Amino acid sequence: MTERGPAAPIDTAFARAHFPALSGPWALFENAGGTLVASQALERIRTYMTAYQVQPGAAYPASARAAEMITESHHAMAAMINAQPEEVMIGPSTSMNVFLLAQALRPGLAEGDEIVVTNLDHEANVGAWRKLAADGVTVREWRFDPGSMALEPEGLALLLNERTRLVCFGHCSNITGSFTDVPALVRMIHDAGALACVDGVAYGAHRAIDVKAWDVDFYLCSTYKLYGPHLALLYGKRAHFEQAAPLNHFFLDDALPLKLNPGGPNHELSAGLAGITAYLDALHAHHEGETNLPLHGRLAAIFERIATHEEALGAPLLEFLAAKPGVRLIGSPSVGRDVRAPTFSFAVDGRDAGGIARAASAHEVAIGAGDFYAARCIEALGLAARGGVVRASMVHYNTADEVARLIRALDEAI
């Protein structure tokens, strides 16, 4: 059988037509901080708030439809990551979801039990776990390798032992853009008798998520960094959610996943979440035509095209940064689709990161500067005193022309 080559790239004109915020003059390259919201999600939120903004779940039509819209979105988000609805909690943010998860798991941890966190990742999947040290839990740090600027399995192996209960790490760094080999690391963690909690926030906009194939115990992503409203998803294997301590009202102690979610999810934004999969499905239909694949399969196919497009987008910027004197790229110099997302951070000798970002703004090119809530990583890189890093992050609705504008702006700013 002939192997399939890389999928063709994205029709950016079609994609961009679904994002009203792209109608302005700015080239937006801070997508790792938050993507734009697809029109399908915007329309669902508008419809909910104008027609069905009532207490959901009662017998009268508006209330029944409100409940249906929330349920549709919950099921869509579960299908998107290849999970069951009762395994997916919708919460306000990944930081809050991790905090709630940590509190729900805390009663099952004994003094001297160990949790491993990293110094590479966003603080969302670090800080809440570190706080458990006050209850006698030992927190150990898996440090990224200063040469590869990646989390190496050898470093984790030195930390795993019979007291390890949980390992928390990122699928993709929001600073380096590099991917970790989640299936291999999860096998390693499970072989040590521990659970794996993976932060996929910086991964979700770029590649398909498959929690079952990866066998993760917990997985996190933020829908506002995945073309939707400002909410977040927490996946947990059903058995783990069942064993976790309840955090909601006592009469919801056995209700999955509500037992972990005090107050429940935001109604109107939850109703909008199905717009994420509706948009991605429309993108699939435009490029692939009608297929008999299930939703998760259709999303996997369109993310293959997204990977091809992103690889092409990132190549000119990496080439420019490599040739520019005094520029230090943070992360892999490869643009390979299996290596990294198109999130590119760099520092410039003798320059403050914020000044470079402000200079680019004069050209209506939006990039970011700072630590991006990965303060431990920036400190380890020795860049805190220089304002952190400059970051340009792309997604599939960015174009080659926009990248050329970015390069011209940076060429003048650096």
XYZ file of C-alpha atoms in Angstrom:
414
model
C 0.000 0.000 0.000
C 1.292 3.438 -0.944
C 1.825 5.747 2.010
C -0.147 8.970 2.000
C 1.885 12.130 1.669
C 1.261 15.284 3.654
C -2.216 16.714 3.280
C -2.695 19.778 1.097
C -2.703 23.119 2.924
C -5.672 25.176 4.084
C -7.801 27.465 1.935
C -7.155 30.496 4.114
C -9.745 32.673 2.380
C -12.450 30.165 3.320
C -11.133 29.834 6.879
C -10.803 33.575 7.451
C -14.370 34.192 6.302
C -15.480 32.508 9.539
C -13.657 34.981 11.806
C -15.222 38.457 11.767
C -12.332 39.877 13.811
C -9.996 39.270 10.854
C -11.701 42.008 8.849
C -9.414 44.679 10.321
C -5.943 45.768 9.190
C -3.909 43.965 11.847
C -1.878 40.797 11.325
C -2.556 38.838 14.509
C 0.286 36.680 15.828
C -0.617 36.243 19.499
C -2.809 33.235 18.933
C -1.097 31.193 21.649
C -2.583 33.690 24.099
C -6.050 33.241 22.611
C -7.397 32.539 19.152
C -10.249 34.392 17.540
C -13.759 32.969 17.913
C -15.349 31.249 14.926
C -18.629 32.668 13.649
C -20.451 29.402 14.397
C -19.627 29.769 18.100
C -20.528 33.464 18.082
C -23.898 32.698 16.509
C -24.731 29.977 19.039
C -23.913 32.326 21.928
C -26.002 35.108 20.373
C -28.913 32.731 19.783
C -28.782 31.402 23.329
C -28.623 34.820 24.935
C -31.349 36.374 22.764
C -33.809 33.467 22.650
C -33.032 30.993 25.436
C -31.411 32.918 28.301
C -33.551 31.145 30.895
C -32.935 28.526 33.539
C -32.311 25.404 31.434
C -33.933 22.024 31.890
C -37.574 22.829 32.573
C -40.517 21.593 30.485
C -41.366 24.823 28.657
C -39.858 25.195 25.158
C -37.259 27.916 25.756
C -35.888 26.138 28.813
C -35.838 22.764 27.066
C -33.965 24.230 24.092
C -31.483 25.945 26.403
C -30.674 22.579 27.975
C -30.385 20.993 24.534
C -27.873 23.592 23.368
C -25.700 23.082 26.448
C -25.901 19.294 26.068
C -25.082 19.510 22.355
C -21.933 21.433 23.182
C -20.930 19.087 25.985
C -21.259 16.102 23.667
C -19.429 17.906 20.871
C -16.472 18.701 23.120
C -16.309 15.076 24.297
C -16.376 13.814 20.713
C -13.716 16.346 19.717
C -11.198 14.814 22.133
C -12.505 11.216 21.784
C -14.001 10.950 25.254
C -17.382 10.222 26.813
C -19.442 13.221 28.028
C -19.294 12.130 31.671
C -15.479 12.255 31.399
C -15.379 15.918 30.332
C -15.901 18.817 32.711
C -16.481 22.307 31.307
C -14.996 24.967 33.583
C -14.034 28.649 33.479
C -10.313 28.208 32.759
C -7.571 25.610 32.793
C -6.033 27.231 35.868
C -9.326 26.823 37.751
C -9.879 23.316 36.424
C -6.459 22.191 37.677
C -7.091 23.821 41.040
C -10.384 21.952 41.362
C -8.775 18.699 40.258
C -5.994 19.118 42.804
C -8.528 19.662 45.567
C -10.548 16.647 44.451
C -7.475 14.382 44.449
C -5.955 15.770 47.663
C -7.843 13.493 50.110
C -6.456 10.441 48.314
C -2.839 11.536 48.803
C -0.883 10.541 51.903
C 1.983 12.384 53.529
C 5.154 11.551 51.617
C 3.353 10.779 48.357
C 5.050 12.494 45.439
C 3.865 14.643 42.558
C 6.140 15.613 39.671
C 5.754 19.003 37.963
C 7.982 20.749 35.425
C 9.779 24.075 35.159
C 8.857 24.409 31.474
C 5.105 24.631 31.519
C 2.455 27.267 32.035
C 1.820 27.726 35.751
C -1.725 26.366 35.380
C -0.444 22.782 35.579
C 2.223 23.609 38.176
C 1.063 25.965 40.899
C -2.023 24.108 42.133
C 0.009 20.935 42.571
C 2.832 22.743 44.367
C 0.319 24.055 46.891
C -0.318 20.461 48.022
C 3.112 20.497 49.671
C 1.372 22.239 52.574
C -0.526 18.976 53.157
C 2.626 16.872 53.281
C 2.837 15.925 49.610
C 6.370 15.954 48.193
C 6.611 17.975 44.980
C 9.510 17.169 42.695
C 10.570 19.205 39.663
C 11.248 17.735 36.234
C 13.523 20.331 34.631
C 13.800 20.842 30.907
C 17.137 20.090 29.305
C 19.033 23.375 28.683
C 20.493 22.006 25.453
C 17.366 20.688 23.770
C 15.084 23.022 25.757
C 12.719 20.055 26.030
C 11.457 17.698 28.708
C 13.628 14.621 28.256
C 12.451 11.147 29.403
C 15.809 10.565 31.079
C 15.145 13.462 33.400
C 11.771 12.051 34.388
C 13.216 8.582 34.965
C 15.444 9.994 37.697
C 12.383 11.267 39.580
C 10.010 8.321 39.356
C 9.837 5.954 42.322
C 7.369 3.882 44.323
C 5.948 7.015 46.009
C 5.183 8.847 42.735
C 1.428 9.299 42.410
C 1.058 11.877 39.643
C 3.188 13.424 36.882
C 2.016 16.752 35.423
C 3.495 18.010 32.157
C 2.623 19.826 28.959
C 1.839 18.421 25.538
C 3.222 21.557 23.887
C 5.181 24.384 25.467
C 3.673 27.835 25.075
C 7.250 29.190 25.036
C 9.254 26.747 22.892
C 6.363 25.453 20.803
C 7.837 21.951 21.072
C 5.687 18.832 21.362
C 6.281 16.105 23.919
C 5.752 12.424 23.109
C 2.663 11.983 25.248
C 1.998 8.260 24.547
C 5.593 7.281 25.358
C 5.694 9.384 28.523
C 2.310 8.096 29.689
C 3.493 4.500 29.284
C 6.586 5.339 31.306
C 4.493 6.972 34.029
C 1.994 4.128 34.171
C 4.814 1.580 34.381
C 5.932 3.427 37.515
C 2.427 3.090 38.979
C 1.548 6.788 38.672
C -1.057 8.859 36.838
C -0.450 11.439 34.095
C -2.026 14.916 33.938
C -1.278 16.545 30.581
C -1.743 20.215 29.727
C -2.810 20.401 26.082
C -3.755 24.084 26.032
C -0.941 25.058 23.641
C -1.529 21.936 21.539
C -5.260 21.971 20.832
C -5.381 24.626 18.113
C -2.792 22.779 16.036
C -3.392 19.029 16.150
C -6.248 16.622 16.827
C -6.684 15.480 20.437
C -7.229 11.788 21.205
C -7.254 11.114 24.931
C -8.128 7.446 24.498
C -5.325 6.683 22.050
C -2.833 8.387 24.359
C -4.249 6.698 27.521
C -3.869 9.903 29.546
C -5.486 9.985 32.978
C -6.280 13.697 32.863
C -6.067 16.126 29.938
C -6.606 19.871 29.834
C -7.400 22.320 27.068
C -8.826 25.837 26.833
C -11.545 26.455 24.276
C -10.657 30.137 23.926
C -7.362 28.949 22.447
C -9.315 26.616 20.161
C -11.541 29.063 18.228
C -14.243 29.229 20.910
C -15.357 31.223 23.960
C -13.410 31.666 27.202
C -13.967 28.263 28.822
C -11.828 25.182 29.397
C -12.141 21.402 29.344
C -10.929 18.913 31.920
C -10.894 15.282 30.808
C -10.536 12.523 33.360
C -10.928 8.796 33.056
C -14.288 7.846 34.512
C -12.742 5.738 37.280
C -10.621 8.676 38.438
C -13.586 11.045 38.510
C -15.612 8.485 40.456
C -12.869 8.127 43.070
C -12.198 11.861 43.372
C -13.608 13.782 46.321
C -16.805 15.713 45.470
C -16.568 19.500 45.379
C -20.130 20.441 44.457
C -23.428 20.320 46.379
C -23.935 17.108 48.373
C -26.777 15.893 46.159
C -24.391 15.929 43.176
C -21.761 13.699 44.803
C -22.380 10.942 42.259
C -23.049 13.168 39.241
C -20.268 13.076 36.673
C -18.664 15.456 35.912
C -20.663 17.993 37.959
C -19.292 16.629 41.243
C -16.007 18.444 40.539
C -17.536 21.703 39.317
C -19.004 23.990 42.001
C -21.834 26.000 40.512
C -21.668 24.161 37.197
C -20.571 25.550 33.813
C -21.391 28.935 32.328
C -24.589 28.409 30.335
C -24.346 30.850 27.449
C -20.685 30.210 26.701
C -21.176 26.460 27.049
C -23.965 26.687 24.492
C -21.467 28.226 22.093
C -18.896 25.441 22.316
C -20.532 23.273 19.664
C -19.639 26.085 17.277
C -15.983 25.002 17.529
C -16.663 21.579 16.063
C -19.193 23.068 13.615
C -16.480 25.362 12.280
C -13.845 22.628 12.060
C -16.400 20.349 10.410
C -17.199 23.047 7.846
C -13.474 23.377 7.182
C -13.297 19.607 6.672
C -16.289 19.547 4.319
C -14.846 22.398 2.231
C -11.516 20.614 1.778
C -12.449 16.946 1.828
C -16.069 16.859 0.672
C -18.650 14.620 2.269
C -17.262 11.555 4.050
C -18.659 8.819 6.253
C -16.077 9.421 8.963
C -17.290 10.089 12.510
C -16.719 13.580 13.883
C -13.403 12.742 15.526
C -12.143 11.231 12.271
C -13.189 14.306 10.302
C -11.377 16.552 12.743
C -8.247 14.388 12.549
C -8.276 14.771 8.758
C -8.617 18.555 8.795
C -5.889 18.883 11.415
C -3.561 17.059 9.023
C -4.152 19.886 6.562
C -3.662 22.419 9.337
C -0.289 20.838 10.159
C 0.826 21.154 6.535
C -0.254 24.793 6.386
C 1.415 25.675 9.670
C 4.678 24.053 8.632
C 4.761 26.231 5.521
C 3.836 29.350 7.504
C 6.610 28.906 10.054
C 9.493 28.151 7.697
C 10.204 31.734 6.508
C 10.127 33.135 10.041
C 12.533 30.483 11.339
C 14.850 31.172 8.404
C 14.748 34.896 9.165
C 15.427 34.449 12.892
C 18.323 32.074 12.210
C 20.005 34.616 9.936
C 19.479 37.653 12.169
C 22.549 38.514 14.299
C 22.023 38.588 18.049
C 18.765 36.636 17.972
C 18.368 33.626 20.260
C 15.563 31.270 19.250
C 13.980 29.505 22.221
C 13.200 25.947 21.163
C 13.783 23.702 18.199
C 15.089 25.286 14.976
C 13.027 22.719 13.057
C 9.658 23.617 11.590
C 8.712 19.918 11.341
C 5.029 19.182 11.866
C 5.823 16.380 14.308
C 8.313 18.509 16.257
C 6.591 21.781 17.086
C 3.653 24.106 16.753
C 4.153 27.450 14.971
C 4.751 29.243 18.270
C 8.112 30.990 18.049
C 9.770 32.699 21.000
C 13.090 34.507 20.851
C 15.312 36.960 22.683
C 17.594 39.618 21.229
C 20.968 40.515 22.724
C 20.794 43.723 24.725
C 17.106 44.322 24.006
C 13.983 44.338 26.142
C 11.316 42.003 24.781
C 8.492 44.473 25.316
C 10.193 47.139 23.241
C 10.400 44.846 20.235
C 6.723 43.934 20.501
C 5.759 47.608 20.728
C 7.861 48.428 17.675
C 6.061 45.747 15.672
C 2.721 47.261 16.698
C 3.613 50.386 14.738
C 3.293 48.204 11.629
C -0.096 46.794 12.736
C 1.565 43.480 13.500
C 0.459 42.000 16.830
C 2.990 39.899 18.727
C 3.514 39.324 22.448
C 6.263 39.747 25.004
C 6.735 38.508 28.562
C 6.744 35.202 30.415
C 3.261 34.100 29.290
C 2.635 32.543 32.713
C 5.601 30.204 32.223
C 7.651 32.236 34.705
C 9.759 29.291 35.891
C 10.842 28.588 32.319
C 11.777 32.222 31.676
C 13.728 32.334 34.946
C 15.621 29.148 34.023
C 16.476 30.692 30.647
C 17.913 33.755 32.379
C 15.551 36.112 30.578
C 13.356 37.462 33.364
C 15.359 40.675 33.742
C 15.011 41.375 30.015
C 11.233 41.188 29.993
C 11.031 37.541 29.003
C 10.763 36.587 25.357
C 9.207 37.964 22.208
C 6.574 35.533 20.911
C 4.922 35.249 17.514
C 2.334 32.481 17.353
C 0.430 31.391 14.282
C -2.640 29.311 13.532
C -4.204 28.126 10.304
C -6.064 31.360 9.523
C -2.763 33.234 9.236
C -1.409 33.716 5.722
C 1.951 33.781 3.984
C 1.460 37.497 3.286
C 0.946 38.134 6.989
C 4.143 36.244 7.807
C 5.988 38.416 5.295
C 4.594 41.499 7.088
C 5.753 40.058 10.399
C 9.264 39.519 9.076
C 9.454 43.048 7.685
C 8.285 44.477 11.021
C 10.793 42.409 12.988
C 13.602 43.265 10.586
C 13.047 46.925 11.410
C 12.372 46.401 15.123
C 15.396 44.235 15.958
